[in-house]
Amino acid sequence: MQTQTILDTKQFPDGFFMQRHEPEVMPDNHAHSHVEILLPVGCDLTYLTQMGPVIAKDGYISVLWGQIPHRLSQIDRTGEVFIANLPLPELLSWSMPDRFLSALFTGQVISSTRSEDADSLHFRRWHDDYHSRDSELVQIARQELQLRLRRQSFAGWHLGPAAALKRGGARIRSFQHVHKMIRFLAENYTNPISVADVAAAASISTGYAMGAFKKSLGQSINGYLNQLRLHHAKVALIDRGEKVITVALDSGFGSLSRFYEVFIADTGKTPQQFRREHQRQLRD
């Protein structure tokens, strides 16, 4: 069973989701907050990123961070692609190696060092598990995906040529600062933190931090912090039956009123309406 290609990033689900479809060339760059874990089957896919063109090869796992503008520019041979779309905070909770994360946050497309025959079977199963709407199967799929990436980290990743980083110069150094800020935010967003705290984590001034972050991600540090907290809250509202005030405080919002303000501005719904809507979708 193939699923429809989602090119409009505004239609992306908030949490983990799986896609399987025939790849399509993208006319324009796009960006989104998820990490894409790709497996092309029967085809090679060329992506254009800030590092230039890079090929996601048939049968090899490739990983890219969707926040860095990218597009699929060329497809060689007819096949399909499986995509596991993973929220960044979830990936960071998996304790991936620093070298992997540094490459990810500087815009590299990371690839497995060899093809594994079992991967196509695994991705098919994860895709089917996700679309079964069985919450336990979806959780198992996420855990299996985590173990697959950790096993690949043990075997090693292809992180791209060093020359590509040298060509990036100051831009890459800026992304490395942003990487440190994102890592700090991902590890501390449930706590009361300030822009100054985020800048200090990257050992840069507050003004430089705000400018570099805005230039790299297209949004402010506080805007991104709210996104992380909102994602945490949405997952909690969907997956758990906790009271709204508990969800708000556990997600890092300092007060219930602030949580409602940010949540309604983002979704157009109250947290209760959001929860009921998703419960109806699961029943249907």
Coordinates of C-alpha atoms in Angstrom, one line a residue:
M1 CA 0.0 0.0 0.0
Q2 CA 1.5 3.3 -1.1
T3 CA 0.6 6.6 0.6
Q4 CA 0.1 10.0 -1.0
T5 CA 3.2 12.2 -1.3
I6 CA 3.0 15.1 1.1
L7 CA 4.9 18.1 -0.4
D8 CA 3.1 20.8 1.5
T9 CA 4.9 20.8 4.8
K10 CA 1.9 22.5 6.5
Q11 CA 0.1 19.1 6.1
F12 CA 2.8 17.2 7.9
P13 CA 1.6 15.4 11.1
D14 CA 3.1 16.7 14.2
G15 CA 4.6 13.4 15.4
F16 CA 6.3 10.4 13.8
F17 CA 4.8 9.2 10.5
M18 CA 5.7 6.9 7.6
Q19 CA 5.3 7.4 3.9
R20 CA 5.7 5.0 0.9
H21 CA 5.3 6.3 -2.6
E22 CA 6.8 6.7 -6.1
P23 CA 9.3 9.6 -5.8
E24 CA 8.5 12.9 -7.5
V25 CA 10.8 15.7 -8.6
M26 CA 10.3 18.8 -6.5
P27 CA 10.1 22.1 -8.4
D28 CA 11.2 24.1 -5.3
N29 CA 13.1 23.7 -2.1
H30 CA 11.1 23.0 1.0
A31 CA 11.9 22.8 4.7
H32 CA 10.2 21.3 7.7
S33 CA 11.1 20.3 11.3
H34 CA 11.2 16.5 10.9
V35 CA 14.2 14.4 10.3
E36 CA 13.8 12.2 7.2
I37 CA 15.1 8.7 7.2
L38 CA 14.9 7.5 3.6
L39 CA 15.1 4.1 1.9
P40 CA 14.9 4.2 -1.9
V41 CA 14.0 0.9 -3.4
G42 CA 14.7 0.3 -7.1
C43 CA 15.9 3.8 -7.7
D44 CA 18.6 6.4 -6.9
L45 CA 17.5 9.8 -5.7
T46 CA 19.5 13.0 -6.1
Y47 CA 18.8 15.7 -3.6
L48 CA 20.0 19.3 -3.8
T49 CA 21.1 20.8 -0.5
Q50 CA 23.4 23.6 0.7
M51 CA 26.3 21.1 0.1
G52 CA 25.3 20.7 -3.5
P53 CA 23.8 17.5 -5.1
V54 CA 23.9 14.3 -3.1
I55 CA 22.6 10.8 -4.1
A56 CA 20.5 8.7 -1.8
K57 CA 21.3 5.3 -3.3
D58 CA 19.0 2.3 -3.9
G59 CA 18.9 0.1 -0.9
Y60 CA 20.9 2.5 1.4
I61 CA 19.5 4.3 4.3
S62 CA 19.9 8.1 4.1
V63 CA 19.2 10.6 6.8
L64 CA 18.6 14.4 6.4
W65 CA 17.2 17.1 8.6
G66 CA 14.2 18.7 6.9
Q67 CA 14.9 22.1 8.5
I68 CA 17.7 22.6 6.0
P69 CA 16.2 23.6 2.6
H70 CA 16.3 20.7 0.2
R71 CA 14.6 19.2 -2.8
L72 CA 14.5 16.0 -4.8
S73 CA 16.0 17.1 -8.2
Q74 CA 16.5 13.8 -10.1
I75 CA 15.2 10.2 -10.1
D76 CA 17.2 7.4 -11.8
R77 CA 15.1 4.3 -12.6
T78 CA 11.6 3.6 -11.6
G79 CA 11.1 2.6 -8.0
E80 CA 9.7 3.7 -4.7
V81 CA 10.9 5.4 -1.5
F82 CA 10.1 4.8 2.1
I83 CA 10.4 7.8 4.4
A84 CA 10.2 7.6 8.2
N85 CA 9.6 11.2 9.4
L86 CA 10.8 11.6 12.9
P87 CA 10.4 14.7 15.2
L88 CA 13.8 16.1 16.1
P89 CA 13.3 15.9 19.8
E90 CA 12.7 12.2 19.5
L91 CA 15.9 11.6 17.5
L92 CA 17.9 13.6 20.1
S93 CA 16.5 11.4 22.8
W94 CA 18.1 8.4 21.1
S95 CA 21.6 9.5 22.1
M96 CA 23.0 9.3 18.6
P97 CA 26.8 10.0 18.2
D98 CA 27.9 13.6 18.2
R99 CA 29.6 13.2 14.8
F100 CA 26.3 12.0 13.4
L101 CA 24.4 15.0 14.9
S102 CA 27.0 17.5 13.8
A103 CA 26.8 16.3 10.2
L104 CA 23.0 16.4 10.4
F105 CA 22.9 19.9 11.7
T106 CA 25.4 21.2 9.1
G107 CA 23.1 20.1 6.3
Q108 CA 24.8 16.9 5.2
V109 CA 22.8 13.9 3.9
I110 CA 24.1 10.9 6.0
S111 CA 24.1 7.5 4.4
S112 CA 24.6 3.9 5.6
T113 CA 27.9 2.4 4.5
R114 CA 26.3 -0.6 2.9
S115 CA 23.0 -2.0 1.7
E116 CA 21.2 -4.4 3.9
D117 CA 18.6 -6.8 2.3
A118 CA 16.4 -6.8 5.4
D119 CA 15.9 -3.0 5.4
S120 CA 13.2 -3.0 2.7
L121 CA 11.3 -5.6 4.7
H122 CA 11.7 -3.5 7.9
F123 CA 10.6 -0.3 6.2
R124 CA 7.5 -2.0 4.7
R125 CA 6.6 -3.4 8.1
W126 CA 7.1 0.0 9.8
H127 CA 4.9 1.6 7.2
D128 CA 2.2 -0.9 7.6
D129 CA 2.4 -0.7 11.4
Y130 CA 2.0 3.1 11.3
H131 CA -1.0 2.9 9.0
S132 CA -2.6 0.2 11.1
R133 CA -3.4 3.0 13.7
D134 CA -2.6 0.5 16.4
S135 CA -0.7 2.6 19.0
E136 CA 1.3 -0.4 20.3
L137 CA 2.4 -1.4 16.8
V138 CA 3.4 2.2 16.0
Q139 CA 5.5 2.4 19.2
I140 CA 7.2 -0.9 18.3
A141 CA 8.0 0.4 14.9
R142 CA 9.6 3.5 16.4
Q143 CA 11.7 1.4 18.8
E144 CA 12.8 -0.9 15.9
L145 CA 13.8 2.2 13.9
Q146 CA 15.8 3.5 16.8
L147 CA 17.6 0.2 17.1
R148 CA 18.3 0.1 13.4
L149 CA 19.9 3.6 13.5
R150 CA 21.9 2.7 16.6
R151 CA 23.2 -0.5 14.9
Q152 CA 24.2 1.5 11.8
S153 CA 26.0 4.0 14.1
F154 CA 28.0 1.1 15.5
A155 CA 28.9 0.0 11.9
G156 CA 29.5 3.6 10.8
W157 CA 27.9 6.2 8.6
H158 CA 29.1 7.9 5.4
L159 CA 29.0 11.6 6.4
G160 CA 30.0 13.2 3.1
P161 CA 33.4 14.5 1.9
A162 CA 35.4 16.9 4.1
A163 CA 35.8 19.1 1.0
A164 CA 32.1 20.0 1.1
L165 CA 32.5 21.3 4.7
K166 CA 35.6 23.4 3.7
R167 CA 33.6 24.9 0.8
G168 CA 30.9 26.0 3.3
G169 CA 33.4 28.1 5.3
A170 CA 31.7 30.6 7.6
R171 CA 28.3 29.3 6.8
I172 CA 29.2 25.9 8.2
R173 CA 30.7 27.5 11.3
S174 CA 27.4 29.3 11.8
F175 CA 25.5 26.0 11.4
Q176 CA 27.8 24.5 14.0
H177 CA 26.8 27.2 16.5
V178 CA 23.2 26.6 15.6
H179 CA 23.7 22.9 16.1
K180 CA 24.9 23.6 19.7
M181 CA 21.9 25.8 20.3
I182 CA 19.4 23.3 18.9
R183 CA 20.9 20.6 21.0
F184 CA 20.6 22.7 24.1
L185 CA 17.0 23.6 23.3
A186 CA 16.1 20.0 22.6
E187 CA 17.6 18.8 25.9
N188 CA 16.2 21.7 28.0
Y189 CA 13.0 22.9 26.4
T190 CA 10.8 21.6 29.3
N191 CA 12.7 23.8 31.7
P192 CA 12.5 27.6 32.1
I193 CA 15.3 28.9 29.8
S194 CA 16.1 32.2 28.2
V195 CA 17.7 33.3 24.9
A196 CA 20.8 34.2 26.9
D197 CA 21.0 30.6 28.2
V198 CA 20.8 29.3 24.6
A199 CA 23.5 31.7 23.4
A200 CA 25.8 30.7 26.3
A201 CA 25.4 27.0 25.4
A202 CA 27.1 27.9 22.0
S203 CA 29.6 30.3 23.6
I204 CA 28.4 33.2 21.5
S205 CA 26.8 36.5 22.2
T206 CA 23.0 36.8 22.5
G207 CA 22.8 39.1 19.5
Y208 CA 24.9 36.8 17.3
A209 CA 22.9 33.8 18.5
M210 CA 19.6 35.4 17.5
G211 CA 20.8 36.4 14.1
A212 CA 22.5 33.1 13.3
F213 CA 19.5 31.1 14.4
K214 CA 17.0 33.3 12.5
K215 CA 19.2 33.1 9.3
S216 CA 19.6 29.3 9.5
L217 CA 16.1 28.2 10.5
G218 CA 13.9 31.1 9.4
Q219 CA 12.5 31.7 12.9
S220 CA 13.5 33.1 16.2
I221 CA 14.9 31.1 19.1
N222 CA 11.7 31.7 21.2
G223 CA 9.6 30.6 18.2
Y224 CA 11.6 27.4 17.9
L225 CA 11.4 26.8 21.6
N226 CA 7.6 27.2 21.4
Q227 CA 7.6 24.6 18.6
L228 CA 9.4 22.1 20.7
R229 CA 7.1 22.6 23.6
L230 CA 4.0 22.4 21.3
H231 CA 5.2 19.2 19.8
H232 CA 5.7 17.7 23.3
A233 CA 2.2 18.9 24.3
K234 CA 0.5 17.6 21.1
V235 CA 2.0 14.1 21.5
A236 CA 1.0 14.0 25.2
L237 CA -2.6 15.1 24.3
I238 CA -2.9 12.4 21.6
D239 CA -1.0 9.5 23.4
R240 CA -1.8 10.1 27.1
G241 CA -4.9 11.0 29.1
E242 CA -3.2 13.6 31.3
K243 CA -5.0 16.7 32.4
V244 CA -4.4 19.8 30.3
I245 CA -2.6 21.6 33.0
T246 CA -0.2 18.7 33.5
V247 CA 0.5 18.6 29.8
A248 CA 1.1 22.4 29.8
L249 CA 3.6 22.4 32.7
D250 CA 5.4 19.2 31.6
S251 CA 5.9 20.7 28.2
G252 CA 7.7 23.7 29.6
F253 CA 5.0 26.3 29.5
G254 CA 5.2 28.4 32.6
S255 CA 1.4 28.8 33.0
L256 CA -1.8 27.4 31.7
S257 CA -2.8 30.8 30.2
R258 CA 0.5 31.0 28.2
F259 CA 0.0 27.4 27.0
Y260 CA -3.6 28.2 25.7
E261 CA -2.3 31.4 24.0
V262 CA 0.4 29.6 22.1
F263 CA -1.6 26.5 21.4
I264 CA -4.6 28.3 19.9
A265 CA -2.4 30.6 17.9
D266 CA -0.7 27.5 16.4
T267 CA -3.7 25.2 15.8
G268 CA -6.8 27.4 15.9
K269 CA -8.2 25.0 18.6
T270 CA -8.1 24.6 22.3
P271 CA -6.1 21.6 23.6
Q272 CA -9.4 19.8 24.5
Q273 CA -10.7 20.3 20.9
F274 CA -7.4 19.1 19.5
R275 CA -7.5 15.9 21.6
R276 CA -11.2 15.1 20.7
E277 CA -10.5 15.6 17.0
H278 CA -7.6 13.1 17.1
Q279 CA -9.6 10.6 19.1
R280 CA -12.4 10.8 16.5
Q281 CA -9.9 10.2 13.7
L282 CA -8.5 7.1 15.4
R283 CA -12.1 5.7 15.8
D284 CA -12.8 6.4 12.1

